[in-house]
GROMACS .gro file of C-alpha atoms in nm:
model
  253
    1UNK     CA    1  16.891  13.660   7.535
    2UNK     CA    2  17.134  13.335   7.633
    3UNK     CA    3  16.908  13.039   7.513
    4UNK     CA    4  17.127  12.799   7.762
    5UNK     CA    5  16.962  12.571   7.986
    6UNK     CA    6  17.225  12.556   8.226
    7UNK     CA    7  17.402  12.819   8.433
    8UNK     CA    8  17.731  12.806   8.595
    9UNK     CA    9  17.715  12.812   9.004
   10UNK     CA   10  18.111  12.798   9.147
   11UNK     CA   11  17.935  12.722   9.482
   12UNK     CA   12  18.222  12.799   9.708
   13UNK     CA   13  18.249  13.203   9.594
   14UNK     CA   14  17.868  13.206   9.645
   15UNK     CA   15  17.863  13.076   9.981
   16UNK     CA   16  18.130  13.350  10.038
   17UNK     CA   17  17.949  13.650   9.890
   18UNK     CA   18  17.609  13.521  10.071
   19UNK     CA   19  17.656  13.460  10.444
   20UNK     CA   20  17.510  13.744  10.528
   21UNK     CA   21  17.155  13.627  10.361
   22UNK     CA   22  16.871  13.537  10.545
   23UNK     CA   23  16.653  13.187  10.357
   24UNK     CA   24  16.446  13.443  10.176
   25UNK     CA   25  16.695  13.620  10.062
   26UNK     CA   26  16.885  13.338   9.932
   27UNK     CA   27  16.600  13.235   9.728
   28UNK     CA   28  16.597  13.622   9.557
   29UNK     CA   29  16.922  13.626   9.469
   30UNK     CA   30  16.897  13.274   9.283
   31UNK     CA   31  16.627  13.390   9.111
   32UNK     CA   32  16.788  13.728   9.031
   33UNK     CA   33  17.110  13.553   8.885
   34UNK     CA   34  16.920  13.325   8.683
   35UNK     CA   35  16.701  13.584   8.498
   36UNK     CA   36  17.044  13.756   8.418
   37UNK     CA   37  17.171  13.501   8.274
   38UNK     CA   38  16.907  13.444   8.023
   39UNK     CA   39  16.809  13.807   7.945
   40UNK     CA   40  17.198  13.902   7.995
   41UNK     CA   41  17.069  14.176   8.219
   42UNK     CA   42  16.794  14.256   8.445
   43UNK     CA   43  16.517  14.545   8.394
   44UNK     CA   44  16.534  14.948   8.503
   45UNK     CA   45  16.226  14.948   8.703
   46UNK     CA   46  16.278  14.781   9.039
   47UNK     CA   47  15.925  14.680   9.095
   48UNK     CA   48  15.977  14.451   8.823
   49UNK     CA   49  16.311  14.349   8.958
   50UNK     CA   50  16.101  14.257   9.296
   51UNK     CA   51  15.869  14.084   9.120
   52UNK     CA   52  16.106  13.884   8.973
   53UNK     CA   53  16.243  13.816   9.297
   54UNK     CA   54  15.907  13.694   9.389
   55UNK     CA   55  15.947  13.951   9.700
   56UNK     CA   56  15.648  14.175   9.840
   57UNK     CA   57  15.686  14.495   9.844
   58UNK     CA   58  15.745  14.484  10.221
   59UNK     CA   59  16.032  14.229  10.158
   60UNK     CA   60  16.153  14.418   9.901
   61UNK     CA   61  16.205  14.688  10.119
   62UNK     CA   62  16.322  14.505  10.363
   63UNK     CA   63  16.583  14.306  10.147
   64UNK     CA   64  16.679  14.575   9.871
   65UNK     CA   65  17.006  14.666  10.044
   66UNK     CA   66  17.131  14.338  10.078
   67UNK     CA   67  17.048  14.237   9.748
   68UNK     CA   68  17.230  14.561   9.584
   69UNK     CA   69  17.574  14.444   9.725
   70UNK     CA   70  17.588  14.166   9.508
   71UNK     CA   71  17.523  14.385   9.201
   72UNK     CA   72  17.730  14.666   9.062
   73UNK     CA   73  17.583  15.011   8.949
   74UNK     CA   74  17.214  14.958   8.788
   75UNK     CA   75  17.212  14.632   8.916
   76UNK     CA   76  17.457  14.480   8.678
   77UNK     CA   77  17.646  14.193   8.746
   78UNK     CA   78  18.041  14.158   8.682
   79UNK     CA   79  18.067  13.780   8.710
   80UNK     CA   80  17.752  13.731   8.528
   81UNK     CA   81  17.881  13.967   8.238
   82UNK     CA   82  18.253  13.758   8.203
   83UNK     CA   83  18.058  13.404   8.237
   84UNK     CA   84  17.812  13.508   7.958
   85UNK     CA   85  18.134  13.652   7.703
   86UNK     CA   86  18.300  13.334   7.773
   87UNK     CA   87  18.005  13.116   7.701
   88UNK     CA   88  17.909  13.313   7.374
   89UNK     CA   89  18.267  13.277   7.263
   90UNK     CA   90  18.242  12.859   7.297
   91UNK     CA   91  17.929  12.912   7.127
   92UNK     CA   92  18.094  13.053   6.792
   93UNK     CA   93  18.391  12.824   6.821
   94UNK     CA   94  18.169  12.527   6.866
   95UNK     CA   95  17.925  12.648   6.542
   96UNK     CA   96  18.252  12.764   6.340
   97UNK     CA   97  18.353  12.399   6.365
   98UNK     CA   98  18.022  12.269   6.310
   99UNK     CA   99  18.001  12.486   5.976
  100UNK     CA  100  18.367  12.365   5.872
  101UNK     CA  101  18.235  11.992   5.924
  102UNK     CA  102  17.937  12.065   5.694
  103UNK     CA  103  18.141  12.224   5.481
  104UNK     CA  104  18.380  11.904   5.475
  105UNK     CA  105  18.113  11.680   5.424
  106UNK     CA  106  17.948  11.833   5.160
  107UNK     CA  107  18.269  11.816   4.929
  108UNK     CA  108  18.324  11.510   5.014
  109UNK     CA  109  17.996  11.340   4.893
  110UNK     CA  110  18.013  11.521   4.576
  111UNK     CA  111  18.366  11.422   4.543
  112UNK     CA  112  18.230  11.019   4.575
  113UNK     CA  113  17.918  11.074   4.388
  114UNK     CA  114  18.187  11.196   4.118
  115UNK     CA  115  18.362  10.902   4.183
  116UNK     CA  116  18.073  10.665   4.180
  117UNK     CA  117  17.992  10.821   3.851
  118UNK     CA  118  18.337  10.719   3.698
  119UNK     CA  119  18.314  10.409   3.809
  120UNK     CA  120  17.983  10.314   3.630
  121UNK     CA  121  18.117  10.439   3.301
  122UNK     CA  122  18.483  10.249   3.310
  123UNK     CA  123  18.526   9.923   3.142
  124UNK     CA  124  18.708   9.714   3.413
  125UNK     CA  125  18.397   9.497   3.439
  126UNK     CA  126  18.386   9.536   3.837
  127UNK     CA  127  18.036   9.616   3.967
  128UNK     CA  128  18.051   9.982   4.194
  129UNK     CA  129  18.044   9.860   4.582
  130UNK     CA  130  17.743  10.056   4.637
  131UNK     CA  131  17.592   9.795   4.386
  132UNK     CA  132  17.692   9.544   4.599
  133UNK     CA  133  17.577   9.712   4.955
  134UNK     CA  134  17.247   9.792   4.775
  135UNK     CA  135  17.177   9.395   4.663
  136UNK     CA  136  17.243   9.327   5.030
  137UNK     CA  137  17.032   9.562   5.142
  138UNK     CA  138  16.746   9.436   4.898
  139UNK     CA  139  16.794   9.060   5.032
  140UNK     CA  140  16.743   9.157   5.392
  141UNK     CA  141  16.414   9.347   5.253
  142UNK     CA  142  16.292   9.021   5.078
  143UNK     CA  143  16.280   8.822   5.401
  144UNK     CA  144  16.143   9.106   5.600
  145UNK     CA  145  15.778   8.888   5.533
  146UNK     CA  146  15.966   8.532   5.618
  147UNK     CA  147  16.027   8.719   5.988
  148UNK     CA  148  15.673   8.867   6.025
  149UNK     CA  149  15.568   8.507   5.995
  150UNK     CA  150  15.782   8.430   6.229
  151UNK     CA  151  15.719   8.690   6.417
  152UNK     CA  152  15.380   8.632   6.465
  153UNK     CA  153  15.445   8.337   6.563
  154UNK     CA  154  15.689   8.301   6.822
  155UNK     CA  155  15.538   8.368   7.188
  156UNK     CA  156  15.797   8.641   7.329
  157UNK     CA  157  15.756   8.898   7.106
  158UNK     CA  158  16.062   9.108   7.269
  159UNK     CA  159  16.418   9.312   7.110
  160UNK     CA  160  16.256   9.322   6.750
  161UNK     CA  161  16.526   9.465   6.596
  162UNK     CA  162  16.804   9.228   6.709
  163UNK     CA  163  16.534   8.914   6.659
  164UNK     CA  164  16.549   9.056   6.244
  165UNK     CA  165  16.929   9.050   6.189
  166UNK     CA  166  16.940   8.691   6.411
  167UNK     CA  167  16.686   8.564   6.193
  168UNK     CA  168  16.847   8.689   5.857
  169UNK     CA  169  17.135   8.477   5.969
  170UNK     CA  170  16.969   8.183   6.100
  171UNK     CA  171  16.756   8.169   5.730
  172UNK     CA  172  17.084   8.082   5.584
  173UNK     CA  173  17.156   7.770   5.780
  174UNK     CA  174  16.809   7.673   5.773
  175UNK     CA  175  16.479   7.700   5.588
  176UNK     CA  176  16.213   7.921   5.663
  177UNK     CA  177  15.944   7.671   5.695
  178UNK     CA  178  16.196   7.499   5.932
  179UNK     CA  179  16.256   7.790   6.185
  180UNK     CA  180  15.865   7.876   6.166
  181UNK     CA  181  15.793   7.525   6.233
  182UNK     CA  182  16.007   7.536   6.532
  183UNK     CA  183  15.904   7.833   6.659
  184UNK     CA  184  15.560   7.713   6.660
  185UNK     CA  185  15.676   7.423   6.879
  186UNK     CA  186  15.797   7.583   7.102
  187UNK     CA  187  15.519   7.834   7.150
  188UNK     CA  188  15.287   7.536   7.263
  189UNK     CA  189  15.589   7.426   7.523
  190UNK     CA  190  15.360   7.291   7.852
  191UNK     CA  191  15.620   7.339   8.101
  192UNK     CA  192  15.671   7.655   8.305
  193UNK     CA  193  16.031   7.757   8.221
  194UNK     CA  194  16.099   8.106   8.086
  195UNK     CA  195  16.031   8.211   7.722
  196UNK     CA  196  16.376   8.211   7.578
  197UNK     CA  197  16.473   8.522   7.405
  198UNK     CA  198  16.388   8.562   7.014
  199UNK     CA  199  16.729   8.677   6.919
  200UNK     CA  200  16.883   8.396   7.137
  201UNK     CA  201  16.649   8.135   7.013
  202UNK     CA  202  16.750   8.250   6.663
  203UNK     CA  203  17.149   8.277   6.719
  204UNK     CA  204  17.158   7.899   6.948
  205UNK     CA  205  16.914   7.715   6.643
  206UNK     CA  206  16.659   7.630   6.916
  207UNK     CA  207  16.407   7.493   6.611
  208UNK     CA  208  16.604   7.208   6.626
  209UNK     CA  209  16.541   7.155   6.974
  210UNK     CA  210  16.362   6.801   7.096
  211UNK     CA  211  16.324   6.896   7.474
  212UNK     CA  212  16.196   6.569   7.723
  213UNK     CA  213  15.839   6.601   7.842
  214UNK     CA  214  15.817   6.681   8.179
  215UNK     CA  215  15.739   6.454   8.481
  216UNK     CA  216  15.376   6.410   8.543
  217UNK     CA  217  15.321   6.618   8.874
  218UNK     CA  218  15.244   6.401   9.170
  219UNK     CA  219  14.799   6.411   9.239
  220UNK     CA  220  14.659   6.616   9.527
  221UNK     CA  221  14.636   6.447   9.841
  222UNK     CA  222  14.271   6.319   9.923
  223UNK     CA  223  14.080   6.513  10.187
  224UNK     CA  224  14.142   6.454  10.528
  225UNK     CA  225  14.457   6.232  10.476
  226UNK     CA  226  14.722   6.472  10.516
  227UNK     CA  227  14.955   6.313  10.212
  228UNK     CA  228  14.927   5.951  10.388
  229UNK     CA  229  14.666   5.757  10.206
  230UNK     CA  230  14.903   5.475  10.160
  231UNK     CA  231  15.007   5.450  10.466
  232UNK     CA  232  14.669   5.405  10.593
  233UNK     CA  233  14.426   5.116  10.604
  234UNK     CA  234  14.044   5.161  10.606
  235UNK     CA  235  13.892   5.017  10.893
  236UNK     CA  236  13.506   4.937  10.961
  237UNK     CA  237  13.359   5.034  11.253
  238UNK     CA  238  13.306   4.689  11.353
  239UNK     CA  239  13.719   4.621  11.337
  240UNK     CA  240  13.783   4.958  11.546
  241UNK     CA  241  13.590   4.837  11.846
  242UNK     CA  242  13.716   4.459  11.817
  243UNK     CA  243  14.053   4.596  11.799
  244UNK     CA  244  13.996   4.835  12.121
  245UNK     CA  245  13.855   4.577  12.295
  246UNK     CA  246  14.172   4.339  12.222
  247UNK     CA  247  14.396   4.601  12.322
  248UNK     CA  248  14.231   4.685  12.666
  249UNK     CA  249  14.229   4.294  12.754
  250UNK     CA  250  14.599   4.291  12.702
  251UNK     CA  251  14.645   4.555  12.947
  252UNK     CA  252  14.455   4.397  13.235
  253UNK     CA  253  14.695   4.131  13.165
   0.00000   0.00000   0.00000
């Protein structure tokens, strides 16, 4: 049985081999191919073949001839059969290579373990490199509590790993209680600009930042002023009807 997910379908040739199929028949066929190619055949017993088909047995009868053209004697399948040799022969290329890798690999670990070995015994005096990679390793571990704290901290918690290896950086040019102080800062930031990135933040040495407060947003209007309270002037009721008056002796005038 071919345990590939994927089938080859030179769509020209089909369209060729399959103008004579009605929708239904189309559908069969597909179906057909496709359980040969992962069974590398397809069963004696033609009920099961129509079943397979997803045909009734009135279709079936209907449909058997046209089907059989496209298969060879007990329903085998030519094309099928080549496609399926050359795919198993990739198959064992592509695993003899893989093995050969392995193989590869294997010797060549032992051959530095061997090496690593030799190297711990000699008397030069020079630590092994994989001392070295190993301390490095162990420093980034110690401040792996510095960045929860930080971590917890800072308000966009987002790209966690690239926020660790900016902060292991950033913890050399400055101390801990200096980044943690600045990210706490700038978590209670009042204006409405975007939360900067963590990684970012860390990489551009945004503790250090001293940002201007913002401008005081203008007040609400008062209601029923539209925006214009200081362009108007209260008047009593008393001053509205003197002023009327005025205005409609001047235009008797």
């Amino acid at each position: 049985m071919s345990n590939r997910a994927w089938m080859p379908l030179h769509i020209a040739d089909y369209l060729a081999d399959t103008g004579h199929l009605t929708a239904t028949e189309h559908g069969a066929y597909l179906l057909l191919i496709m359980h040969y190619w992962q069974n590398g055949s397809l069963p004696e017993n033609e009920r099961v073949i129509a079943r397979i088909a997803k045909l009734s047995p009135e279709q079936w009868e209907e449909s058997r001839e046209m089907l059989a053209m496209l298969f060879g004697p007990g329903w085998t399948h030519k094309r099928i059969d080549a496609e399926l040799s050359k795919a198993d022969e990739i198959i064992e290329k592509r695993r003899a290579a893989a093995e050969s890798r392995y193989s590869k690999g294997k010797k060549d670990t032992s051959d530095a373990n061997a090496m690593h070995g030799q190297s711990k015994c000699s008397d030069t005096g020079v630590p092994p490199l994989t001392d070295n990679h190993s301390s490095s390793l162990r420093s980034q571990d110690a401040r792996a509590p510095d960045f929860d704290q930080f971590w917890e901290v800072y308000p966009n918690k987002v790209g966690e790993p690239a926020a660790r290896k900016a902060f292991s950086k950033a913890a050399v040019r400055a101390t801990v209680d200096e980044i943690i102080a600045g990210a706490r800062a700038y978590a209670g930031k009042t204006d409405d600009r975007q939360w900067c990135n963590p990684a970012t933040w860390l990489s551009e040495d945004r503790w250090k930042d001293q940002p201007a407060k913002p401008p005081d947003k203008p007040s609400a209007p008062r209601p029923g002023t539209n925006g214009l309270s200081h362009l108007q002037k209260f008047q009593s009721r008393e001053e509205y009807l003197a002023a009327e008056k005025a205005r409609a002796e001047r235009s008797f005038r």
